[in-house]
N, CA and C atoms as an extended XYZ file, in Angstrom:
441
Properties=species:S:1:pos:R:3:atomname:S:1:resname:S:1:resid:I:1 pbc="F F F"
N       -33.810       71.960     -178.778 N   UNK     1
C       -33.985       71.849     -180.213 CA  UNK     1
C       -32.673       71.384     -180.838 C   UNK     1
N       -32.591       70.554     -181.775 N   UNK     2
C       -31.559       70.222     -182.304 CA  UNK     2
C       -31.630       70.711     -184.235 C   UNK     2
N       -30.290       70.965     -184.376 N   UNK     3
C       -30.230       71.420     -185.424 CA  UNK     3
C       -29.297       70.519     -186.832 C   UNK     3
N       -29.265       70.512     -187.546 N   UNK     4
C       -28.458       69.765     -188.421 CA  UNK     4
C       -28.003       70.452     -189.647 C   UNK     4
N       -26.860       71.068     -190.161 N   UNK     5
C       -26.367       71.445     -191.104 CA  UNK     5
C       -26.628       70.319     -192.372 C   UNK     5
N       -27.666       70.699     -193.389 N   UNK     6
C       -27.681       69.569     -194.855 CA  UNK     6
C       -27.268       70.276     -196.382 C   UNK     6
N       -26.969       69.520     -196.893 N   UNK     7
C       -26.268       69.961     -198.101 CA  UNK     7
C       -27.440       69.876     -198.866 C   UNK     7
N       -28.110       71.404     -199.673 N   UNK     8
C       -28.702       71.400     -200.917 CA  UNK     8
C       -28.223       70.646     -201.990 C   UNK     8
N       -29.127       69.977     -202.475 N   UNK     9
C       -29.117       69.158     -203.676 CA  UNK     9
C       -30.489       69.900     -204.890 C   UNK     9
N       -31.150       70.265     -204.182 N   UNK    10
C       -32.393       71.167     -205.193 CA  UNK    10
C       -32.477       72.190     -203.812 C   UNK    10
N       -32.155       73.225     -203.766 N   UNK    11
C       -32.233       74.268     -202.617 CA  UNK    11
C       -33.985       75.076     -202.166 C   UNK    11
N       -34.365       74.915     -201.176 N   UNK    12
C       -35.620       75.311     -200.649 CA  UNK    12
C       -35.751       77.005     -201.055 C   UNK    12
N       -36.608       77.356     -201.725 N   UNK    13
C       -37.125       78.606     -202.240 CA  UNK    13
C       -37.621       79.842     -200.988 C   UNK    13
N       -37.954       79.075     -200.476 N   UNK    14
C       -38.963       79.110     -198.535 CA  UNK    14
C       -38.482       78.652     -197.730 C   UNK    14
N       -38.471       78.846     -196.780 N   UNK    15
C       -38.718       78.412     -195.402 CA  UNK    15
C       -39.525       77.300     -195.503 C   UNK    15
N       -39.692       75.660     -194.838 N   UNK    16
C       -40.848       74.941     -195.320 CA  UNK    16
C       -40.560       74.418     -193.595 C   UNK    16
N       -41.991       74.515     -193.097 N   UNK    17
C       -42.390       73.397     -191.674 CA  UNK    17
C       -43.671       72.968     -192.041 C   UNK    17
N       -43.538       71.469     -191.962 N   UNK    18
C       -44.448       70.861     -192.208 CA  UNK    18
C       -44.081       69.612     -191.132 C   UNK    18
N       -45.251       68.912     -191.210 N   UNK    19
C       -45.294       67.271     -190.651 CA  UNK    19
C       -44.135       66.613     -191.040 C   UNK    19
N       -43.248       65.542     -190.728 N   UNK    20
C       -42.269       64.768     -190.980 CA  UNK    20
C       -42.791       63.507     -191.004 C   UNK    20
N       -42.842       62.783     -192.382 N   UNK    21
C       -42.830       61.047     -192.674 CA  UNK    21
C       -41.068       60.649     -193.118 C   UNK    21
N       -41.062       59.424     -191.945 N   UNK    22
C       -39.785       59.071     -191.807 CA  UNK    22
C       -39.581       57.949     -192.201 C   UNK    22
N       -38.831       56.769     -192.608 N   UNK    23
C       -38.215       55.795     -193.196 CA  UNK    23
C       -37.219       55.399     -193.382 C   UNK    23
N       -37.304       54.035     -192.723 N   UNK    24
C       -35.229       53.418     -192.613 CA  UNK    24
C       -35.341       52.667     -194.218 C   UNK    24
N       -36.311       52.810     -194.649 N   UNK    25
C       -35.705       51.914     -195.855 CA  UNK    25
C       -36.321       53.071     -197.085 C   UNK    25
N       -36.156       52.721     -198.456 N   UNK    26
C       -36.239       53.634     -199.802 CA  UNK    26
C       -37.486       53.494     -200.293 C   UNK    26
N       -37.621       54.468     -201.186 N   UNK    27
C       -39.061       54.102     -201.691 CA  UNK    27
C       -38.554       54.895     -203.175 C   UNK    27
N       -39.618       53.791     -204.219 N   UNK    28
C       -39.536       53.906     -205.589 CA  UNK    28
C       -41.056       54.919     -205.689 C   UNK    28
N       -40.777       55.527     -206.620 N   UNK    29
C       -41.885       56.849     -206.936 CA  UNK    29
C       -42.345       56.192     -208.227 C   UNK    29
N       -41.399       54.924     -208.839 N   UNK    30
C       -42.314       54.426     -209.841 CA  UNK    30
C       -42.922       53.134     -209.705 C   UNK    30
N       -44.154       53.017     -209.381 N   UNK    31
C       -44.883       52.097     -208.685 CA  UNK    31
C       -45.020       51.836     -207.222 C   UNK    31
N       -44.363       53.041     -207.283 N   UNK    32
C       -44.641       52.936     -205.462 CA  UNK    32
C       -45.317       54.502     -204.467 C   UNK    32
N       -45.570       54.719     -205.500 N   UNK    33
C       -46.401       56.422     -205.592 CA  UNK    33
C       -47.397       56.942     -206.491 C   UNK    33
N       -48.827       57.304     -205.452 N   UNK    34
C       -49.558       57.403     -206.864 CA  UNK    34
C       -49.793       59.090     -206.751 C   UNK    34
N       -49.059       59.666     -207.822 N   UNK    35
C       -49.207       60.828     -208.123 CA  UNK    35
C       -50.393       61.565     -208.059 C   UNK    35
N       -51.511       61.113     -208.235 N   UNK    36
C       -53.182       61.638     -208.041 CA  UNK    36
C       -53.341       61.848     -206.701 C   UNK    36
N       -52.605       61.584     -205.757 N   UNK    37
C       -53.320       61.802     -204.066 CA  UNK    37
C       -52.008       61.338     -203.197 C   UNK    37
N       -51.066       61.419     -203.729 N   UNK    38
C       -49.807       61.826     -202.849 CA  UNK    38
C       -49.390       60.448     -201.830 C   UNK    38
N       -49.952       59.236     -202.195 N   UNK    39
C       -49.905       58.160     -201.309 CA  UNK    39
C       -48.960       57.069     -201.778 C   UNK    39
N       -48.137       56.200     -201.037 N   UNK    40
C       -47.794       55.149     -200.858 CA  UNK    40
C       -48.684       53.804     -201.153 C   UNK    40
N       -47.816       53.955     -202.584 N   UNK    41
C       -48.530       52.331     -202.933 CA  UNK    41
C       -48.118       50.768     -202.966 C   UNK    41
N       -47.163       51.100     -202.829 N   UNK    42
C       -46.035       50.068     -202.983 CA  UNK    42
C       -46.445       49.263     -201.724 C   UNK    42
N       -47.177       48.059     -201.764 N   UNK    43
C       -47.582       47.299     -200.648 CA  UNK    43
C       -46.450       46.438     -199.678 C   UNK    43
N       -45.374       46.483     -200.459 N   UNK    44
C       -44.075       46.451     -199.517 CA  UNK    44
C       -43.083       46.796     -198.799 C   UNK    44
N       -43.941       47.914     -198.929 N   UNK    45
C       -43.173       49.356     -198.167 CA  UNK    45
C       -43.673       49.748     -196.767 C   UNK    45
N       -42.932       49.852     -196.031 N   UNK    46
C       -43.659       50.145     -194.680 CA  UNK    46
C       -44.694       51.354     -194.269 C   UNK    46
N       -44.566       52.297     -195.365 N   UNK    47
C       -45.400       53.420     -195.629 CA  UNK    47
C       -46.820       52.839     -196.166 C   UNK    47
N       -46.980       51.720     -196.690 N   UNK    48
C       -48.334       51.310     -197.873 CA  UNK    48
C       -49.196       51.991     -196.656 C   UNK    48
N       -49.855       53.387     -197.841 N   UNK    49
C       -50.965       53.722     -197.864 CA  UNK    49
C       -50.779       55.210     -197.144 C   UNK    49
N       -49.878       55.705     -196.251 N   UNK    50
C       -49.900       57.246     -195.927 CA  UNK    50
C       -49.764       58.130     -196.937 C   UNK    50
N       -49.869       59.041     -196.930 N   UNK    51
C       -49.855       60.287     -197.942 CA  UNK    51
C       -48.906       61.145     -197.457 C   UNK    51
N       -47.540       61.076     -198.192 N   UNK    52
C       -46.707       61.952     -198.367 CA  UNK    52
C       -46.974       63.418     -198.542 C   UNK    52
N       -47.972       64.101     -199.491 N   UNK    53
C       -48.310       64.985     -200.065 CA  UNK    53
C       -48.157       66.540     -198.874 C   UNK    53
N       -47.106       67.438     -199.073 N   UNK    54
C       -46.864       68.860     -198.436 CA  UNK    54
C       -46.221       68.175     -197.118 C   UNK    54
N       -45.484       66.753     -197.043 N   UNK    55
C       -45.019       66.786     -195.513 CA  UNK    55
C       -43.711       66.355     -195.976 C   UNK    55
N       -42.404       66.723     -195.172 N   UNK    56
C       -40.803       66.576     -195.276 CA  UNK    56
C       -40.898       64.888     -195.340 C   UNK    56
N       -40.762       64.377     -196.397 N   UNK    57
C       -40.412       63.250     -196.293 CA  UNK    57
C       -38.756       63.132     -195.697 C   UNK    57
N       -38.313       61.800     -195.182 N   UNK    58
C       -37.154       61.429     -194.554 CA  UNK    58
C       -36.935       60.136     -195.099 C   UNK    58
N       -35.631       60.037     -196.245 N   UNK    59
C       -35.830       58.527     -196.274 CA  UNK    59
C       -33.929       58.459     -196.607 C   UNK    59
N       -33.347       57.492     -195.917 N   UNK    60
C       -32.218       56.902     -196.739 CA  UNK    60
C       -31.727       57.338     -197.756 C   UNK    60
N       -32.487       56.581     -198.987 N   UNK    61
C       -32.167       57.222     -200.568 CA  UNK    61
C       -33.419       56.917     -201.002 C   UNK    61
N       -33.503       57.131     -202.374 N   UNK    62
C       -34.781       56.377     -202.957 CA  UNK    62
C       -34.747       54.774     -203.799 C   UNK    62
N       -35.614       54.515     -204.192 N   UNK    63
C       -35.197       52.862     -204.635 CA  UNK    63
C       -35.462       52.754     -206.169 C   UNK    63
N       -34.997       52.310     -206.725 N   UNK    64
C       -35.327       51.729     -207.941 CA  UNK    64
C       -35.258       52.585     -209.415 C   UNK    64
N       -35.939       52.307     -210.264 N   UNK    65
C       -36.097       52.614     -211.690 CA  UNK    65
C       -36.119       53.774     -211.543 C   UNK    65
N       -35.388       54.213     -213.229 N   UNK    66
C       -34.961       55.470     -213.395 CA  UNK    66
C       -35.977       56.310     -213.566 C   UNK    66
N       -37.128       55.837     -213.988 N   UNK    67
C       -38.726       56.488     -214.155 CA  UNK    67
C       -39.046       57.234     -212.909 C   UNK    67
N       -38.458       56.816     -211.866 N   UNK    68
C       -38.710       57.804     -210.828 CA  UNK    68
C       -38.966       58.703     -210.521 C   UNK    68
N       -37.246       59.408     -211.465 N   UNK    69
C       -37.405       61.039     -212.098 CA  UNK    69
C       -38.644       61.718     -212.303 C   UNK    69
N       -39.318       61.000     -213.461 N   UNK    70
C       -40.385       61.525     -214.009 CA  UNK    70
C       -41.626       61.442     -213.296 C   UNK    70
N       -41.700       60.053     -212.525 N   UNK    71
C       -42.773       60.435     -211.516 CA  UNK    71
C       -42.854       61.574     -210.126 C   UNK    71
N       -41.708       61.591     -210.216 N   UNK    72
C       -41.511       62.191     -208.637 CA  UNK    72
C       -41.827       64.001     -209.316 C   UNK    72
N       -41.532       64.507     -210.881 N   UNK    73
C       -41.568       65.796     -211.289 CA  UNK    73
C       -43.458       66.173     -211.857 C   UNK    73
N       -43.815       65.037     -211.398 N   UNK    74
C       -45.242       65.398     -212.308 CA  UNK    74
C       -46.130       65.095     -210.958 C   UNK    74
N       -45.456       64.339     -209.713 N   UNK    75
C       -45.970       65.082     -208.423 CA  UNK    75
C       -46.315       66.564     -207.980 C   UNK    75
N       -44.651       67.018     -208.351 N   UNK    76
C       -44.602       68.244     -208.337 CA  UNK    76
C       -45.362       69.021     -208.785 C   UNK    76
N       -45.795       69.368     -209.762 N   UNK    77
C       -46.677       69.588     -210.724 CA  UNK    77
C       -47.792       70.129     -210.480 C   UNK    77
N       -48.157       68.343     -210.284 N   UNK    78
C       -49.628       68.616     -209.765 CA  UNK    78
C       -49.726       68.367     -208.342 C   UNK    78
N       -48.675       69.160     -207.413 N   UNK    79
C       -48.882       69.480     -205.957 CA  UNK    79
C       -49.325       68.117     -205.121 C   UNK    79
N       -48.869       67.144     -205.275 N   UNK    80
C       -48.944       66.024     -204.369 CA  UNK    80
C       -48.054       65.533     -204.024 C   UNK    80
N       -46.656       66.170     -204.553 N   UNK    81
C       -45.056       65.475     -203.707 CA  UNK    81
C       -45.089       66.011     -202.359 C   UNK    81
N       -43.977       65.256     -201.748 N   UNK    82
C       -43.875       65.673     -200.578 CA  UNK    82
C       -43.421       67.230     -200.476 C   UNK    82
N       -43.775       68.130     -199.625 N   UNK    83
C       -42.815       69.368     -199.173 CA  UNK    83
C       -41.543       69.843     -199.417 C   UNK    83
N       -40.766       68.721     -199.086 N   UNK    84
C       -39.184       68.479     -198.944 CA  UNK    84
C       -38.743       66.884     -199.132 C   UNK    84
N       -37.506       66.982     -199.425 N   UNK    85
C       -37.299       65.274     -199.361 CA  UNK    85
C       -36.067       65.303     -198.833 C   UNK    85
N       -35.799       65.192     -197.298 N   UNK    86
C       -34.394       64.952     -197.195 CA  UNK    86
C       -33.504       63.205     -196.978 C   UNK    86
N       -32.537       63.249     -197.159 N   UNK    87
C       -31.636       62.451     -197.939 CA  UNK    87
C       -30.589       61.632     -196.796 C   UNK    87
N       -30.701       60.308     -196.355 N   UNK    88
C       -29.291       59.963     -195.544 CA  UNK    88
C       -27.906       60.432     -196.691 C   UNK    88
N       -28.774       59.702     -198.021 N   UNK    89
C       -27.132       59.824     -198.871 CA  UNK    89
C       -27.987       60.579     -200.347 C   UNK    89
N       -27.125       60.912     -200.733 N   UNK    90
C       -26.987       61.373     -202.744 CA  UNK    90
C       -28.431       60.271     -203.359 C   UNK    90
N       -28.975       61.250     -204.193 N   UNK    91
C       -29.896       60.099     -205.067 CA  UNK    91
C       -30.039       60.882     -206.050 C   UNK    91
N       -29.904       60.517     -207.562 N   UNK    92
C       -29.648       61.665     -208.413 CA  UNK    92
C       -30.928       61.237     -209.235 C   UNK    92
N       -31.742       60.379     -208.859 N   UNK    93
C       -33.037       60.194     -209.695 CA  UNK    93
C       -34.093       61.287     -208.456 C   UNK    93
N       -33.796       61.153     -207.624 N   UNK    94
C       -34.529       62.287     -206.704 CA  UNK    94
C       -34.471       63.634     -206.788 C   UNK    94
N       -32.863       64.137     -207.393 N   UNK    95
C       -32.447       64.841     -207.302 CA  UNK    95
C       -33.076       65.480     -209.106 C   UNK    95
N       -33.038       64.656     -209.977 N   UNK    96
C       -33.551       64.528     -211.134 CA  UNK    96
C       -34.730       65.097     -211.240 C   UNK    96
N       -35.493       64.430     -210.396 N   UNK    97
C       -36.976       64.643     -210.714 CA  UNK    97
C       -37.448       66.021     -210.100 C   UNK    97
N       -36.925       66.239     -209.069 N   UNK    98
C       -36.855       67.884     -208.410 CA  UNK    98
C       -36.492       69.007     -209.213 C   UNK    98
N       -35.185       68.731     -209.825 N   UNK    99
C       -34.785       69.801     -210.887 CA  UNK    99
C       -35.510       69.715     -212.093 C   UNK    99
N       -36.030       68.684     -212.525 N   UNK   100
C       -36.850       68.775     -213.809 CA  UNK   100
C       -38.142       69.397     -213.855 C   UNK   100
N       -38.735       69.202     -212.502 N   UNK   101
C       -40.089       69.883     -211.811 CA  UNK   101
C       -39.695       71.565     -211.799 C   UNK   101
N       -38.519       72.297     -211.203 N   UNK   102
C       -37.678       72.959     -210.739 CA  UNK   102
C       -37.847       73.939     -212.269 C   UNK   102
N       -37.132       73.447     -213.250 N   UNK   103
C       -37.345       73.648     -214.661 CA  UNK   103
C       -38.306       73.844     -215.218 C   UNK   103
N       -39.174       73.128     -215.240 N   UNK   104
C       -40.371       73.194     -216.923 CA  UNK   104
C       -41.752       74.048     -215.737 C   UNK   104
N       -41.486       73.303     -214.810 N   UNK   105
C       -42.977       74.125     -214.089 CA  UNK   105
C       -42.866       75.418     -213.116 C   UNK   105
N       -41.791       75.700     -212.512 N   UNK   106
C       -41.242       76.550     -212.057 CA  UNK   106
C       -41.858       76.416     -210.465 C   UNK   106
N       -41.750       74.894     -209.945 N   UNK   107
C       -42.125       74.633     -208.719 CA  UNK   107
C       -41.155       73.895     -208.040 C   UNK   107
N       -41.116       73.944     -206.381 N   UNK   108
C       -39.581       73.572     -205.761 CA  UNK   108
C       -40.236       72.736     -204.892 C   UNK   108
N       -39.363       71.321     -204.901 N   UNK   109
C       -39.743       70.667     -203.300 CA  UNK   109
C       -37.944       70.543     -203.355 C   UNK   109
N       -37.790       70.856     -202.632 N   UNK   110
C       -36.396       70.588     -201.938 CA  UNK   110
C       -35.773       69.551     -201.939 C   UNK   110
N       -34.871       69.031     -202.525 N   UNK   111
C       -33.923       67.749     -201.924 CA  UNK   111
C       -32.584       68.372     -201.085 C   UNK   111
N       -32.773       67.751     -199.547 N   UNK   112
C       -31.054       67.824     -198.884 CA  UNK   112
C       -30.638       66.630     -198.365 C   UNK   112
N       -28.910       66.519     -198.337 N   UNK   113
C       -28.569       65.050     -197.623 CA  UNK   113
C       -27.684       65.719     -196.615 C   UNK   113
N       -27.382       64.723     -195.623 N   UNK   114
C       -27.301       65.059     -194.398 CA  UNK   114
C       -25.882       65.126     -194.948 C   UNK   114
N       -24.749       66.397     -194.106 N   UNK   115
C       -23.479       66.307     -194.381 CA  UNK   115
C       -22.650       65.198     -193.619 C   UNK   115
N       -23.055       64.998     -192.658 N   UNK   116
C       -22.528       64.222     -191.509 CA  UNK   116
C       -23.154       62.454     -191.422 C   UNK   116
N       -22.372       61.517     -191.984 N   UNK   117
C       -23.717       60.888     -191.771 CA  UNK   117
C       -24.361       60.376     -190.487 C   UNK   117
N       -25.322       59.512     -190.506 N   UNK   118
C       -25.987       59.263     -189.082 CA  UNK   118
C       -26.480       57.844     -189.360 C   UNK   118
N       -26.556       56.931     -188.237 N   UNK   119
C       -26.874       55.910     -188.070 CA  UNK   119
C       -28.298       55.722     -188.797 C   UNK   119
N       -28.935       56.538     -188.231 N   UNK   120
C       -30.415       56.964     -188.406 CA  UNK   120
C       -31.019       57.980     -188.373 C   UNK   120
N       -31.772       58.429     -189.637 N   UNK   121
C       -32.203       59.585     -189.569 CA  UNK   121
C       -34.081       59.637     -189.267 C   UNK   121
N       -34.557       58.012     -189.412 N   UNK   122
C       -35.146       58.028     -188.754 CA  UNK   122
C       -35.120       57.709     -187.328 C   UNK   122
N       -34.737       57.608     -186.702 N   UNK   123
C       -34.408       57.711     -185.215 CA  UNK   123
C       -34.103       59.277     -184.728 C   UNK   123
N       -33.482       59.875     -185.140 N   UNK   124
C       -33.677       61.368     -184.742 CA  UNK   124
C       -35.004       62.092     -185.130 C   UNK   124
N       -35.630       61.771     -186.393 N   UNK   125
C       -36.641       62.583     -186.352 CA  UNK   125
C       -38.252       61.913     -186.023 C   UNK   125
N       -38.178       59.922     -185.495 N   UNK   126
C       -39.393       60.005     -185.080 CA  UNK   126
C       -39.952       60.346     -184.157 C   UNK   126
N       -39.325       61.169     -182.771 N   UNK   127
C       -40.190       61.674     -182.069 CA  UNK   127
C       -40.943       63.246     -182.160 C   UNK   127
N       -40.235       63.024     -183.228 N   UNK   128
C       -41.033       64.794     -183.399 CA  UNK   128
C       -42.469       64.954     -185.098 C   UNK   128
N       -43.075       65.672     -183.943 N   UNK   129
C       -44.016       65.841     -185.536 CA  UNK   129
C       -43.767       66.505     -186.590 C   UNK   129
N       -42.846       67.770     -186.300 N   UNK   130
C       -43.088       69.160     -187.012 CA  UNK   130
C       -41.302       69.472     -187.587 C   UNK   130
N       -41.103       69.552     -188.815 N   UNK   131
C       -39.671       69.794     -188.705 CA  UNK   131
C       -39.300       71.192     -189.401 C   UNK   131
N       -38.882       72.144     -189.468 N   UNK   132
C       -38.326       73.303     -190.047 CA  UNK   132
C       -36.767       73.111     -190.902 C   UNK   132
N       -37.489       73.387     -192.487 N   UNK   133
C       -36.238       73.364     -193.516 CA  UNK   133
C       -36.330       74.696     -193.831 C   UNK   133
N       -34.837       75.764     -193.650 N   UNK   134
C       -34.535       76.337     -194.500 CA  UNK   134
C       -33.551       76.791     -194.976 C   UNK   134
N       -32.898       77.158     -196.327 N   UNK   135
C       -31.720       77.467     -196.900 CA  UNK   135
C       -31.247       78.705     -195.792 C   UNK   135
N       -29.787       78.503     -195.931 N   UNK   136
C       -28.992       79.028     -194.998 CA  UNK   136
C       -27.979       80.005     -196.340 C   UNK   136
N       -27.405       79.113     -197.301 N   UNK   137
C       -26.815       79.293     -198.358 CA  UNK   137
C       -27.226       78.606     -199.956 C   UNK   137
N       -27.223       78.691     -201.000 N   UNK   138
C       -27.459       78.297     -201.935 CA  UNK   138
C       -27.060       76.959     -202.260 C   UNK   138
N       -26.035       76.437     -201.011 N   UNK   139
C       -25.261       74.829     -200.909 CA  UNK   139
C       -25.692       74.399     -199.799 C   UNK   139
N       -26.258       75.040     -198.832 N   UNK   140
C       -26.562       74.492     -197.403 CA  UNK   140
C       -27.509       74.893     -196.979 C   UNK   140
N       -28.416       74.037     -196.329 N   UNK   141
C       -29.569       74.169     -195.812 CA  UNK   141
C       -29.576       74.126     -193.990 C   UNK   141
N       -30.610       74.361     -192.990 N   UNK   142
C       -30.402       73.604     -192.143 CA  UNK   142
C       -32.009       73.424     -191.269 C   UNK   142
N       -32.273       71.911     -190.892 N   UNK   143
C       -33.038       71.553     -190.204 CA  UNK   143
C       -33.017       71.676     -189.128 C   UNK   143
N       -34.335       72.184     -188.114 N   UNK   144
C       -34.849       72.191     -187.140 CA  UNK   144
C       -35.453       71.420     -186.620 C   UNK   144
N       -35.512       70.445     -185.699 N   UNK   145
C       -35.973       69.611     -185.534 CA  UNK   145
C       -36.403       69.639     -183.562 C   UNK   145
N       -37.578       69.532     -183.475 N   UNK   146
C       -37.906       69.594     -182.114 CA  UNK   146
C       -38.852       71.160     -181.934 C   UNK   146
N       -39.202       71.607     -180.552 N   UNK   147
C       -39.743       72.291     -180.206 CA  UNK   147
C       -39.224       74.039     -179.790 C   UNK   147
């Protein structure tokens, strides 16, 4: 099993293991996510069409417009964001939309970025299905990854 020390950016409330959707490239939550059913819309995205919804997303950063925020907190909401969202680097519209969800509705999906960076973070986590996030400290989290 391999483990990875990540830095809270919106800190996990729970313990969360769920499925892992992974990605070398970003994805915009505004127009590229449809909040009603948790899916990938963005037809230029290598995801077009899986459903994020209760599984650790894995992506780089996220892409685009600042609306993001607001889409990615009304996922939350209404329970179709991903589980967790962890982070190669900092994204403060990700990080935005978590704490604003975090705030007004009093619901958590997690944002962490890796402390260390890595070539690929999808490459470490596509052979595995199942990944385990949980806070360690109120600044640090740490992933489980493997069997």
């Amino acid at each position: 099993m391999t483990e990875l020390r990540l830095r809270c950016l919106v800190a996990p409330d729970q313990p969360i293991q769920a499925s892992v959707v992974a990605f070398d490239v970003g994805l915009s939550f505004w127009g590229g996510f449809d909040v009603s059913n948790g899916c990938i819309i963005d037809r230029s995205h290598p995801g077009h069409g899986q459903c994020l919804s209760g599984k650790i997303l894995c992506l780089p950063s996220g892409r685009g417009s600042s609306s993001s925020s607001s889409v990615l907190a009304e996922a939350i909401r209404l329970g179709s964001a991903p589980a967790a969202i962890v982070l190669s680097h900092d994204d403060p519209l990700i990080v935005t939309g978590a704490l604003v969800a975090q705030m007004l509705y009093d619901k958590c999906c997690p944002v962490v970025t890796l402390i260390e960076p890595m070539t690929s973070l999808l490459t470490l986590t596509a052979a595995h299905a199942r990944l385990q996030l949980m806070a360690e400290r109120s600044d640090e989290a740490l992933l489980s990854i493997g069997s």
